[in-house]
Short mmCIF file of C-alpha atoms in Angstrom, two decimals:
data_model
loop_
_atom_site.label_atom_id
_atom_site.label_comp_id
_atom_site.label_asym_id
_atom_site.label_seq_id
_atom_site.Cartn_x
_atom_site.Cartn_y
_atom_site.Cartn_z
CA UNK A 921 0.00 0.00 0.00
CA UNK A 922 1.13 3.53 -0.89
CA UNK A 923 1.73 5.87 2.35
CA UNK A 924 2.16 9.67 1.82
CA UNK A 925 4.10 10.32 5.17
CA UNK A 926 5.19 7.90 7.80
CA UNK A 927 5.38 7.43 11.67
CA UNK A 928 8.03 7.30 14.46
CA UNK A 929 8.70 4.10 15.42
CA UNK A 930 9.83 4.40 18.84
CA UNK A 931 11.18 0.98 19.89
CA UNK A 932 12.81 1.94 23.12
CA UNK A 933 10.97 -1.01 24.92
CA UNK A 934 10.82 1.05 28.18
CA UNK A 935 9.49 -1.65 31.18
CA UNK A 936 7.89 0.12 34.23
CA UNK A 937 10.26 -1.49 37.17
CA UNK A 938 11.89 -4.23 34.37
CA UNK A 939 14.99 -4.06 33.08
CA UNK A 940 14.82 -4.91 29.43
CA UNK A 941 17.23 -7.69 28.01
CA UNK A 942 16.79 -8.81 24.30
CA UNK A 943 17.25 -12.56 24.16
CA UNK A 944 19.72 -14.56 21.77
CA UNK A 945 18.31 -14.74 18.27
CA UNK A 946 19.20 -18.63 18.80
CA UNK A 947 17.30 -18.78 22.09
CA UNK A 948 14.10 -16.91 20.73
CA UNK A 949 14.26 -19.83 17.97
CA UNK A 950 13.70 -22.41 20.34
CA UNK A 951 10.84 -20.83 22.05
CA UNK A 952 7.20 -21.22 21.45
CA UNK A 953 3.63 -20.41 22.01
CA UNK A 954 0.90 -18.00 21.31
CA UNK A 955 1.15 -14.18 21.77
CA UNK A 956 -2.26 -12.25 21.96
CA UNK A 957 -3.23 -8.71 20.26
CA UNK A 958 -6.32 -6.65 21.36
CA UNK A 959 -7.26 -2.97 21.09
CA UNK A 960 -6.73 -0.88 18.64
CA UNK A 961 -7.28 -0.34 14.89
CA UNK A 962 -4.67 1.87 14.39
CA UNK A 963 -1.71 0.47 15.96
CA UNK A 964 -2.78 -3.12 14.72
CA UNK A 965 -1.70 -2.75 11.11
CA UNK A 966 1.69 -2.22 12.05
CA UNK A 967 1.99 -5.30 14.47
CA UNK A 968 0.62 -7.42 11.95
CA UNK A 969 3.12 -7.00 9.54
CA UNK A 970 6.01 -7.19 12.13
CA UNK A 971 4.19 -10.69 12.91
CA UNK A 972 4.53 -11.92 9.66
CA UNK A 973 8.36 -11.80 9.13
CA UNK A 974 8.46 -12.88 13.12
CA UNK A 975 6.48 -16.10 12.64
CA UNK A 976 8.39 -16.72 9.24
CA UNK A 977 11.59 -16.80 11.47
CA UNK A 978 9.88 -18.41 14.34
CA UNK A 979 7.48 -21.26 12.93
CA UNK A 980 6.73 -22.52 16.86
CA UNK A 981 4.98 -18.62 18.01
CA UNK A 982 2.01 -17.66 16.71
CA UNK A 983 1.08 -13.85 16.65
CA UNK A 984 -2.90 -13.80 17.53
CA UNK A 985 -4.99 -10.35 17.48
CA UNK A 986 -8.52 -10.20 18.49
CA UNK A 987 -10.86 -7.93 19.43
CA UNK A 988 -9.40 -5.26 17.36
CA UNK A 989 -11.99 -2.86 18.34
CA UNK A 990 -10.30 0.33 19.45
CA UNK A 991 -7.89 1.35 22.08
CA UNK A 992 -10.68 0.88 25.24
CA UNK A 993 -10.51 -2.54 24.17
CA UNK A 994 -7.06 -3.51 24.30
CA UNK A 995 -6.97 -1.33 27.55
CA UNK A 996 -9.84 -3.15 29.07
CA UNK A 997 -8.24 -6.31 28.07
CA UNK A 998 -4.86 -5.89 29.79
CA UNK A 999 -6.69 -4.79 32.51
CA UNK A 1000 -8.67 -7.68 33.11
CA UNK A 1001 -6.39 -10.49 34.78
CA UNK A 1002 -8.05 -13.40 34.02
CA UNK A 1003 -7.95 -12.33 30.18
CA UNK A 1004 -6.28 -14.53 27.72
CA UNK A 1005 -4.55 -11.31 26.16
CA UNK A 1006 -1.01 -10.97 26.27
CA UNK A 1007 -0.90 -7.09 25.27
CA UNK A 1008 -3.33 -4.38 24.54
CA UNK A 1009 -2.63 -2.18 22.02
CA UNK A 1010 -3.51 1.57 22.38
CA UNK A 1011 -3.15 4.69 20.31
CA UNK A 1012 -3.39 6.90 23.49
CA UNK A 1013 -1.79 7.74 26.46
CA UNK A 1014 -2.78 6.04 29.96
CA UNK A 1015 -4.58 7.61 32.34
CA UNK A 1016 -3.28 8.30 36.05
CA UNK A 1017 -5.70 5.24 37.05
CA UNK A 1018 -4.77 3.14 34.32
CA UNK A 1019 -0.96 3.11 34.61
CA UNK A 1020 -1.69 2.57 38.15
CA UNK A 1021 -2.92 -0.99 36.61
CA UNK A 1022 -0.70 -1.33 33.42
CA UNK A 1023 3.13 -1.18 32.16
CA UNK A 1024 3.41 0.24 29.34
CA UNK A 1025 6.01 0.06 26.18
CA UNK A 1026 5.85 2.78 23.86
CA UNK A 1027 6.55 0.92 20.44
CA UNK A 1028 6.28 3.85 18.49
CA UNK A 1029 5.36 8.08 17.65
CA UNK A 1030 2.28 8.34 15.40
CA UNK A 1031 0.49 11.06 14.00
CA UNK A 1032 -2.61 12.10 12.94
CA UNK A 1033 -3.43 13.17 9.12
CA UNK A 1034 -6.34 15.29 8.51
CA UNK A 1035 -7.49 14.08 5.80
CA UNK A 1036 -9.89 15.00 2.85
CA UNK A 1037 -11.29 14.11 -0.31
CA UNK A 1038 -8.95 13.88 -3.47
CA UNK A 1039 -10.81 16.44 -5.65
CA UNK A 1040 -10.71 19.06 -2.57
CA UNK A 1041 -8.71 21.24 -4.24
CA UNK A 1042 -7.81 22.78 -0.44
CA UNK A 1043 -4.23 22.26 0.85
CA UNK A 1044 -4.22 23.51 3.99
CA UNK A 1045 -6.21 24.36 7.35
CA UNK A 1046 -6.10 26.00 10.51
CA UNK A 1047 -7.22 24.85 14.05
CA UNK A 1048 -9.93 27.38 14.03
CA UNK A 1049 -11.39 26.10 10.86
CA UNK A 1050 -11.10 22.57 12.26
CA UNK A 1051 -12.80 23.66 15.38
CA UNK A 1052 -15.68 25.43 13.34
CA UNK A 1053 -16.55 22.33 11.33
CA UNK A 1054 -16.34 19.82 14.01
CA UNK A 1055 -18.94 21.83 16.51
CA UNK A 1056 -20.70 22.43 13.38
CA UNK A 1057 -20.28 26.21 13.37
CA UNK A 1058 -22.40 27.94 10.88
CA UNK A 1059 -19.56 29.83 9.58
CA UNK A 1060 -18.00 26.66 8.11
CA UNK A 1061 -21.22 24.22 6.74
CA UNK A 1062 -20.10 24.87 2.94
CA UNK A 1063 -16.33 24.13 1.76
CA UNK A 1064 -16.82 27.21 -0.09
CA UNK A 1065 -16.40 28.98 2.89
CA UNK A 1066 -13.05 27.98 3.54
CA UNK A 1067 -9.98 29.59 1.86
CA UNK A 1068 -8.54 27.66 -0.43
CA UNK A 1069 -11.32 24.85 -1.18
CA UNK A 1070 -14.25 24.33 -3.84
CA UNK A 1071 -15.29 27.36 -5.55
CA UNK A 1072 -19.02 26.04 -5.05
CA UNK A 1073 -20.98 25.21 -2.08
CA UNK A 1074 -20.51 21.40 -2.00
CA UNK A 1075 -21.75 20.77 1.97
CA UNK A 1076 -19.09 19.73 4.59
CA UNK A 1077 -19.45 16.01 5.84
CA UNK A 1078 -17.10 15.59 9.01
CA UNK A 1079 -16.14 12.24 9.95
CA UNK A 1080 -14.80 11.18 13.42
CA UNK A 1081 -13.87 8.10 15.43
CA UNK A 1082 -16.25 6.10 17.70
CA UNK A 1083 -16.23 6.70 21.36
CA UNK A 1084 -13.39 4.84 23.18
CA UNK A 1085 -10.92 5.32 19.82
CA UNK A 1086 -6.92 6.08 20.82
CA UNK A 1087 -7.16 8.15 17.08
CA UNK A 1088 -10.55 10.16 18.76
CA UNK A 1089 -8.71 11.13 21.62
CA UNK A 1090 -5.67 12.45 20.34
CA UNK A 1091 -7.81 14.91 17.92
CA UNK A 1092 -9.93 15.80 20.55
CA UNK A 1093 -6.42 16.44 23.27
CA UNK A 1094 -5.08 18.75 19.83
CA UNK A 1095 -8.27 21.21 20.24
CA UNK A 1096 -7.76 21.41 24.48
CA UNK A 1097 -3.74 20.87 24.59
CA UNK A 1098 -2.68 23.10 21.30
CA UNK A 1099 -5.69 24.72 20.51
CA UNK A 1100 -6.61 25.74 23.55
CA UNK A 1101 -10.39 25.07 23.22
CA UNK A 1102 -11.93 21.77 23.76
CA UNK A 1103 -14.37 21.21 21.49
CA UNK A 1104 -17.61 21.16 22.44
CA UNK A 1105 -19.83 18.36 24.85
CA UNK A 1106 -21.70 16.26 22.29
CA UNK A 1107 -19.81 17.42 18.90
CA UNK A 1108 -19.60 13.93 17.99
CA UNK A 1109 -23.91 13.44 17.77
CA UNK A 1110 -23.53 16.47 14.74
CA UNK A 1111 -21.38 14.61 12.61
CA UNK A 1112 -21.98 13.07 9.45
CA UNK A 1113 -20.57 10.06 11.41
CA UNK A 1114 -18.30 8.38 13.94
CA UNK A 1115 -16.71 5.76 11.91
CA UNK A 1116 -15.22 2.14 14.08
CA UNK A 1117 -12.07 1.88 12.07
CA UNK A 1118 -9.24 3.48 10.18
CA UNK A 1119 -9.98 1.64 7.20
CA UNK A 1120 -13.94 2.51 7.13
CA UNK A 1121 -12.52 6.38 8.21
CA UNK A 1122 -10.03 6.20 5.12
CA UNK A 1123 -13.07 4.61 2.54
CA UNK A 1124 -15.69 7.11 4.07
CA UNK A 1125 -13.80 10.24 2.97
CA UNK A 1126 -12.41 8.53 -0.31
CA UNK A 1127 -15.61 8.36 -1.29
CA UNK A 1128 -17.40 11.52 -0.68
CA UNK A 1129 -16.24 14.68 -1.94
CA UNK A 1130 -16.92 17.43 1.23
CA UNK A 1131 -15.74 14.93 3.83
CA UNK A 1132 -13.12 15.76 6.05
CA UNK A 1133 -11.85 13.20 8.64
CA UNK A 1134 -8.84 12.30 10.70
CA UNK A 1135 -6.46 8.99 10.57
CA UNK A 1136 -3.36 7.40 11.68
CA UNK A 1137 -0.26 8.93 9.00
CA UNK A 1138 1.04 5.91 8.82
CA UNK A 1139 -2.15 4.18 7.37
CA UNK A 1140 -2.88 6.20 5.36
CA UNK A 1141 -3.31 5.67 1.92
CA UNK A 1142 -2.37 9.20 -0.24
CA UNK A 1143 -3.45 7.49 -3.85
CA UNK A 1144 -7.26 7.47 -1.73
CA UNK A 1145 -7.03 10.32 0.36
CA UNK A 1146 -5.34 14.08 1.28
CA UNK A 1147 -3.54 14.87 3.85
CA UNK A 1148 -3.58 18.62 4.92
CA UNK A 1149 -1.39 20.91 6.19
CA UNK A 1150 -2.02 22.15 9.85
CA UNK A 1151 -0.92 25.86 11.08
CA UNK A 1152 1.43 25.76 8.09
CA UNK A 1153 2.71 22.37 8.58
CA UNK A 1154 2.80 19.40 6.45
CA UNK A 1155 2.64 15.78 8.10
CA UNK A 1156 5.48 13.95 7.45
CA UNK A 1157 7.85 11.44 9.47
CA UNK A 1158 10.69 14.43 9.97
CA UNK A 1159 7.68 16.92 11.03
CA UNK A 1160 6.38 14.43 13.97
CA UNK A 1161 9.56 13.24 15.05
CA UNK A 1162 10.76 16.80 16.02
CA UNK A 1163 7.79 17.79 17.33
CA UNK A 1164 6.55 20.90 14.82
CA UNK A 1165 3.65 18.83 13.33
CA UNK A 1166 1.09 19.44 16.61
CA UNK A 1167 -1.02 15.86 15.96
CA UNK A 1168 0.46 13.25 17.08
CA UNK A 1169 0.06 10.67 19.36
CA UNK A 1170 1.50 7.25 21.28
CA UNK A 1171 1.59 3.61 20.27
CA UNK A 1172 1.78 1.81 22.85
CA UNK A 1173 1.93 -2.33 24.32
CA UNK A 1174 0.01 -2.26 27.62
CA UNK A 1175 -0.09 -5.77 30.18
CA UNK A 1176 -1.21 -5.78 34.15
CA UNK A 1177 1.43 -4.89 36.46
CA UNK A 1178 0.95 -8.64 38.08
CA UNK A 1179 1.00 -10.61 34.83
CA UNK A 1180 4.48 -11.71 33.87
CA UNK A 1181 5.70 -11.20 30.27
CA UNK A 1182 5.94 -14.72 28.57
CA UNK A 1183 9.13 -16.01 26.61
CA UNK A 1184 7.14 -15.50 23.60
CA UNK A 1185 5.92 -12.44 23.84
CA UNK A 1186 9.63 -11.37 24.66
CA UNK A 1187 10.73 -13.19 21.38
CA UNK A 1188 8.21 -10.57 19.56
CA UNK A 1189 9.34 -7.45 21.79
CA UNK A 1190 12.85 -8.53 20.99
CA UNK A 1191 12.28 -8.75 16.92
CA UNK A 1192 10.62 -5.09 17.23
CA UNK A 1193 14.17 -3.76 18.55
CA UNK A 1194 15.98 -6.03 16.08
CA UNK A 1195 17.70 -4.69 12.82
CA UNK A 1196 15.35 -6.67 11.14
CA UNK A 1197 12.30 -5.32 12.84
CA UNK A 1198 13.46 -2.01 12.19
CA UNK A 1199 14.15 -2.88 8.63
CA UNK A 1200 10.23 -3.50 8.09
CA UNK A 1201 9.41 -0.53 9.64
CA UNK A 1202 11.51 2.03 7.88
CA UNK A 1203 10.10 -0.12 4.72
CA UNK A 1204 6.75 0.39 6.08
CA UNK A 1205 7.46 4.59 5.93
CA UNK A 1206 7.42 4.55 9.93
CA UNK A 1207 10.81 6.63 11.44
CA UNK A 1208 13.51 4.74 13.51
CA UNK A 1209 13.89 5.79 16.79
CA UNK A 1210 16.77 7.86 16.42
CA UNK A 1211 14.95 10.52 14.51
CA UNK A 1212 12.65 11.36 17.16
CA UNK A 1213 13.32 14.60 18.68
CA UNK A 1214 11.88 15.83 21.89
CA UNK A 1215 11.35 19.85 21.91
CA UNK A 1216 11.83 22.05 24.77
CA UNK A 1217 8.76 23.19 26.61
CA UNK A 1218 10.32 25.22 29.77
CA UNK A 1219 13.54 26.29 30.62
CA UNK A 1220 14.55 27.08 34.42
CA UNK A 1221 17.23 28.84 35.88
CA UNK A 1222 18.61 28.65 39.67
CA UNK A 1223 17.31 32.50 40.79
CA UNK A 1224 16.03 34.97 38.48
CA UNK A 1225 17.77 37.82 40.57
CA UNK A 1226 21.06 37.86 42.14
CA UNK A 1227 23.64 39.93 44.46
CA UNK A 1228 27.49 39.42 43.59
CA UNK A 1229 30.91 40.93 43.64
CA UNK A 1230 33.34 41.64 41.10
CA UNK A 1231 35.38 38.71 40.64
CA UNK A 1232 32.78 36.51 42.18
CA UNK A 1233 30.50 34.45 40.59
CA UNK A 1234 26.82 32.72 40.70
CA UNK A 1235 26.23 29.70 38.54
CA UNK A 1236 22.57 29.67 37.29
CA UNK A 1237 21.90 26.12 37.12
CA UNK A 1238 19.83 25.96 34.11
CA UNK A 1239 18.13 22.97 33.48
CA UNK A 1240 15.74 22.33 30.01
CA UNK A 1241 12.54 20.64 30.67
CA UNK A 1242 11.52 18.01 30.12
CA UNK A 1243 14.70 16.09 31.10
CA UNK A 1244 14.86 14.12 28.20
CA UNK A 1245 14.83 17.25 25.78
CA UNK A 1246 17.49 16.19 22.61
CA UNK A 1247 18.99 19.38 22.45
CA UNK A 1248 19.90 20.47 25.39
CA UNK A 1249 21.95 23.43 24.26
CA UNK A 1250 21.36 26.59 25.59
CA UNK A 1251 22.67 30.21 24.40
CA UNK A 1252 24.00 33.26 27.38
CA UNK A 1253 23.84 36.45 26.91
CA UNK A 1254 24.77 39.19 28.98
CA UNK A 1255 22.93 43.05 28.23
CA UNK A 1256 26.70 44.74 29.89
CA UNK A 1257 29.41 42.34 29.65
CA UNK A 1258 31.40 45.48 31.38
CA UNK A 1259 28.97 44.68 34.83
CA UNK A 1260 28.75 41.03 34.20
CA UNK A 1261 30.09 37.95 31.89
CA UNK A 1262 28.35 34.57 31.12
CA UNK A 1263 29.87 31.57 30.19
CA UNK A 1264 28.25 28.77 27.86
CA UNK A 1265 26.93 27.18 30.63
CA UNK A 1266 25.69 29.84 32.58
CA UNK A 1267 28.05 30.72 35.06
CA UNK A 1268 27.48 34.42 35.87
CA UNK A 1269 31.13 36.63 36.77
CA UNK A 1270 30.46 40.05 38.53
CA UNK A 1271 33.04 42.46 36.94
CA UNK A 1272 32.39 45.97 38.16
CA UNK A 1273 29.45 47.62 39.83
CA UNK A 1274 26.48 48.19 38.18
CA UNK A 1275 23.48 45.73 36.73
CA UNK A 1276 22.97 43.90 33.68
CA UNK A 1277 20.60 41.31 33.04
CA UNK A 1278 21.94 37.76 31.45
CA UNK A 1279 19.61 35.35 29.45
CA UNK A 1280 19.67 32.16 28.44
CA UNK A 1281 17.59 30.67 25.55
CA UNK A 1282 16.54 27.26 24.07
CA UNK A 1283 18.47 25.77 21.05
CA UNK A 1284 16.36 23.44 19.04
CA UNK A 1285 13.79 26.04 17.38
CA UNK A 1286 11.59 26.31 20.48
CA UNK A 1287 13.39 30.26 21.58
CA UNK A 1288 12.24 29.68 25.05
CA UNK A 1289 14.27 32.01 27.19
CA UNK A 1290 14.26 33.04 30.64
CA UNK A 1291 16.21 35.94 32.08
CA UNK A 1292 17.99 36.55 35.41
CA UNK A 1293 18.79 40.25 36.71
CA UNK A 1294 22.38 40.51 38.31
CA UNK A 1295 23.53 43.39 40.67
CA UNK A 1296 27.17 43.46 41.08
CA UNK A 1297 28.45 45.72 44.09
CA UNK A 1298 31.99 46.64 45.63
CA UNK A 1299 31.56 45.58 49.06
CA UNK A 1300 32.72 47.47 52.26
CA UNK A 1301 35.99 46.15 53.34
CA UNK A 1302 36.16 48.58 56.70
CA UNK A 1303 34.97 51.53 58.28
CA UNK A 1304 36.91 54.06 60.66
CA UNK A 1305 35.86 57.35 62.41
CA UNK A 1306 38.00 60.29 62.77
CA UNK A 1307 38.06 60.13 66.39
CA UNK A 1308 38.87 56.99 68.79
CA UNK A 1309 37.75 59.22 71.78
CA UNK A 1310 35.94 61.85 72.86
CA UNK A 1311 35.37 64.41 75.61
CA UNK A 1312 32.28 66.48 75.41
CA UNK A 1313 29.79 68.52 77.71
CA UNK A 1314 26.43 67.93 78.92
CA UNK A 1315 24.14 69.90 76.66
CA UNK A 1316 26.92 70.36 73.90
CA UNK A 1317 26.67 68.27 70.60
CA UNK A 1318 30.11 66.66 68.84
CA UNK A 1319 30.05 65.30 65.11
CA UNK A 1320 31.89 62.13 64.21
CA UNK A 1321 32.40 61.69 60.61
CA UNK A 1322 32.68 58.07 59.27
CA UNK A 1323 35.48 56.82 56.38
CA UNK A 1324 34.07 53.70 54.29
CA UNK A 1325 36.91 51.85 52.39
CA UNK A 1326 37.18 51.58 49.53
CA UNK A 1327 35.70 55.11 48.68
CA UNK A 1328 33.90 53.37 45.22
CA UNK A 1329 31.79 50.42 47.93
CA UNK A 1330 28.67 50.65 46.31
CA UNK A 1331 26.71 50.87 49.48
CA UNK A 1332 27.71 53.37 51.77
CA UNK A 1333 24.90 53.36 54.51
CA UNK A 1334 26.04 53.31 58.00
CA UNK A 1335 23.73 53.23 61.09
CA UNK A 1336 24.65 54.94 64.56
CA UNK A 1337 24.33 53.30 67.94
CA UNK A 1338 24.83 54.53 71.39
CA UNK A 1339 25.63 52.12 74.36
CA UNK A 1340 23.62 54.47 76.64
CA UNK A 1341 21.31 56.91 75.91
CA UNK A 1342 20.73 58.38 78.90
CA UNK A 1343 24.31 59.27 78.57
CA UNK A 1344 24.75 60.75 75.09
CA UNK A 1345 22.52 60.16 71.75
CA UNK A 1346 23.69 59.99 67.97
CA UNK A 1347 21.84 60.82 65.28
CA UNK A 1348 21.64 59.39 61.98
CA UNK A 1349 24.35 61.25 60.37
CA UNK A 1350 26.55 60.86 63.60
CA UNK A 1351 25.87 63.82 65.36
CA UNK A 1352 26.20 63.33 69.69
CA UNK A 1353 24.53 64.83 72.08
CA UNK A 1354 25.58 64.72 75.85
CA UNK A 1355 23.12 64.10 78.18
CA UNK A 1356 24.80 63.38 81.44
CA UNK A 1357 27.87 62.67 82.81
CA UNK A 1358 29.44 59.07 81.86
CA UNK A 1359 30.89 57.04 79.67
CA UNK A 1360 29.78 55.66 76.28
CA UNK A 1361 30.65 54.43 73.27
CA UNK A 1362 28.98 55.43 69.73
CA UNK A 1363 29.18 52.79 67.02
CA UNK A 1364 29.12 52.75 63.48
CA UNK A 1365 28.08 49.86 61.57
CA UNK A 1366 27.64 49.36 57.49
CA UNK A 1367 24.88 48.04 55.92
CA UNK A 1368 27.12 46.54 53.69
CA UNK A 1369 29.39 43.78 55.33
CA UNK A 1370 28.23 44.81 58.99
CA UNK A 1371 31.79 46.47 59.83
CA UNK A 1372 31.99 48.37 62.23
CA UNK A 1373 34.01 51.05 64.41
CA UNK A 1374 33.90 52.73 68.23
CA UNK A 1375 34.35 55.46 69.60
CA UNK A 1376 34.43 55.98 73.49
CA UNK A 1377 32.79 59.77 74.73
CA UNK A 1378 33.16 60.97 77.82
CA UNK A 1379 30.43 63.42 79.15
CA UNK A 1380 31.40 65.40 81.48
CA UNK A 1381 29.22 67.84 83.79
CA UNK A 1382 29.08 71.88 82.70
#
């Protein structure tokens, strides 16, 4: 069958708590049995033609599917421990209560085509125009009311999936994850049908010239059907696997925590990862792993404001999220290298006083950035007063005059103190004041650095 695009095939057989050993080609020989399919209809095609060349090779396992029904199914199936199923197939992600239940292995990145009919002379859409003809908007009942289709006002027939469908929820999670606007409760009763299958989804819209529908990329047949463009982007195998085209979706195996994976069923899991396994898939138009990229969706740095010296320095930390991002890469900048330098991996150098802001940013086409304001300040090394001691009368007033080194410290507040103020006061700017007759000392103390210096005033009487 002729594919337009094709899908990620991610066969990084990734166990929940199991450590994943590919047997012996010579031992998997020797091992037989049965190995069950259920679920769903889109991930099926592609494990029935890696059971093919696996039973060819291994006469004594038989690959079995069944209930090939939709994703629910092969969920429900796995689920169920007194089920005969070995693995359920899904085109969807688990839920929080489901993984609670199930391992998973991800065999494998799909996308999903929009797809229409052949004569549609329209090449692209947008998510808004999606969303419009899928809650039926009146706005968008006629393709001539969308750019770039027929000229005449041949009537829009949307197709979707049935209820429970891995390929129904990943269109609907585009509209409330990308789009930002789940489509509506009940769409699905408006449509000109929700169809049980890829293959009946790729035969309703080959036949019908205003349908519109959605379908695994990897299925999909383009001598039947279009594919079209969403915000700009064509489907393909490069634009899934790094992450511009927004449709996609999970393949996935899925088996009960407490059921144990059988030596057959590890035979098949092994031939997935094998290079002939992989061989059938890139024949098939799905992408080996290793084109998979993973994009960038936050970037955080260790403090996003930060106090330091000339000559010290503050590493930011940075660290891309999610962890697994391929490109990791990240660019500095620095708006006053003269204040403060970066390096390339984000350690932050105070060179003079002043502020300058540094940013880092993402690498792989995602431009996330994230900025960090640095203050860099000549600290206080000491503080002296131009007396030690001091005589002074009762009633009369003495200024003390305080010396910060070095004369460029960026902060030059001082606060007064007097041991006794019943004695003698100080004001703020180190004016005394005697009170009565005693001794005291007045201290000086920097904000900056907490030095400090004393001087000791007598009062005497009149």
């Amino acid at each position: 069958m002729k594919k337009l695009m094709s899908f990620v095939l991610l066969v990084a057989v990734v166990f929940s708590n199991f450590i994943y050993v590919p047997t012996t080609a010579s031992a998997a020989s020797a091992v037989t049995g049965t190995v069950i399919f259920s679920g769903s209809t889109s991930v099926n095609p592609l494990i029935q033609a890696l059971a093919e060349a696996f039973m060819e090779k291994n006469p004594g396992i038989k690959i079995i599917e069944q209930n090939v029904t939709g994703s629910g199914a092969g969920i429900s199936d796995a689920k169920d421990t007194k089920s005969v199923v070995d693995f359920g197939m899904s085109s969807r992600n688990l839920t929080s209560a489901e993984a609670d239940v199930l391992n998973k292995i991800q065999i494998c990145l799909d996308g999903l085509a929009v797809v229409v009919n052949k004569h549609n002379p329209i090449d692209e859409i947008s998510p808004a125009q999606l969303y419009k003809i899928y809650t039926r908007d009146s706005s968008a009942l006629n393709w001539d009311q969308i750019t770039g289709s027929y000229k005449s006002s041949i009537k829009i027939a949307p197709f979707g999936r049935e209820a429970g469908s891995g390929t129904r929820s990943c269109f609907e999670d585009f509209f409330k994850a990308d789009y930002g606007t789940a489509l509506t409760s009940g769409y699905d009763i408006k449509l000109d049908g929700s169809l049980a299958s890829t293959g009946v989804m790729q035969t309703s819209v080959q036949n019908n010239n205003g349908a519109i529908g959605y379908m695994s990329l990897g299925d999909m047949d383009d001598t039947k059907v279009k594919a079209l463009k969403v915000e700009g982007v064509e489907p393909s195998k490069f634009t899934v696997a790094d992450g511009t085209y927004a449709i996609k979706r999970p393949f996935l195996l899925v088996y009960n925590k407490t059921k144990t994976i059988t030596p057959a069923a590890q035979a098949f899991l092994d031939f997935i990862s094998s290079a002939d396994g992989q061989v059938i898939i890139d024949k098939m138009g799905f992408v080996k792993n290793n084109l998979v990229r993973v994009k960038a969706t936050d970037l955080i740095l260790r403090s996003t404001a930060i106090n330091i010296e000339p000559d010290s320095s503050f590493s930011l930390a940075p660290s891309v999220v999610p962890s697994d991002t391929t490109n990791q890469k990240l660019t500095f900048t620095s708006s006053n290298s003269a204040v403060a330098t970066v390096s390339s991996t984000g350690l932050v150098v105070g060179v003079s006083a002043g502020s300058a802001t540094i940013t880092a940013k993402t690498n792989d086409g995602t431009n996330i950035s994230r900025s960090c304001k640095v203050t860099v300040a000549d600290p206080v090394t000491s503080v002296k007063l131009n007396k030690s001691s001091a005589n002074l009368e009762v009633g009369k007033t003495l200024t003390l005059k305080a010396t910060i080194n070095p004369s460029f410290a960026t902060n030059d507040k001082v606060t007064w103190k007097s041991s006794d103020t019943t004695i003698a006061t100080v004001s703020s700017t180190g004016i005394i004041t005697g009170k009565k007759a005693g001794k005291v000392n007045i201290t000086v103390t920097t904000d900056d650095g907490k030095k400090t210096a004393t001087c000791k005033v007598t009062v005497n009487k009149k």
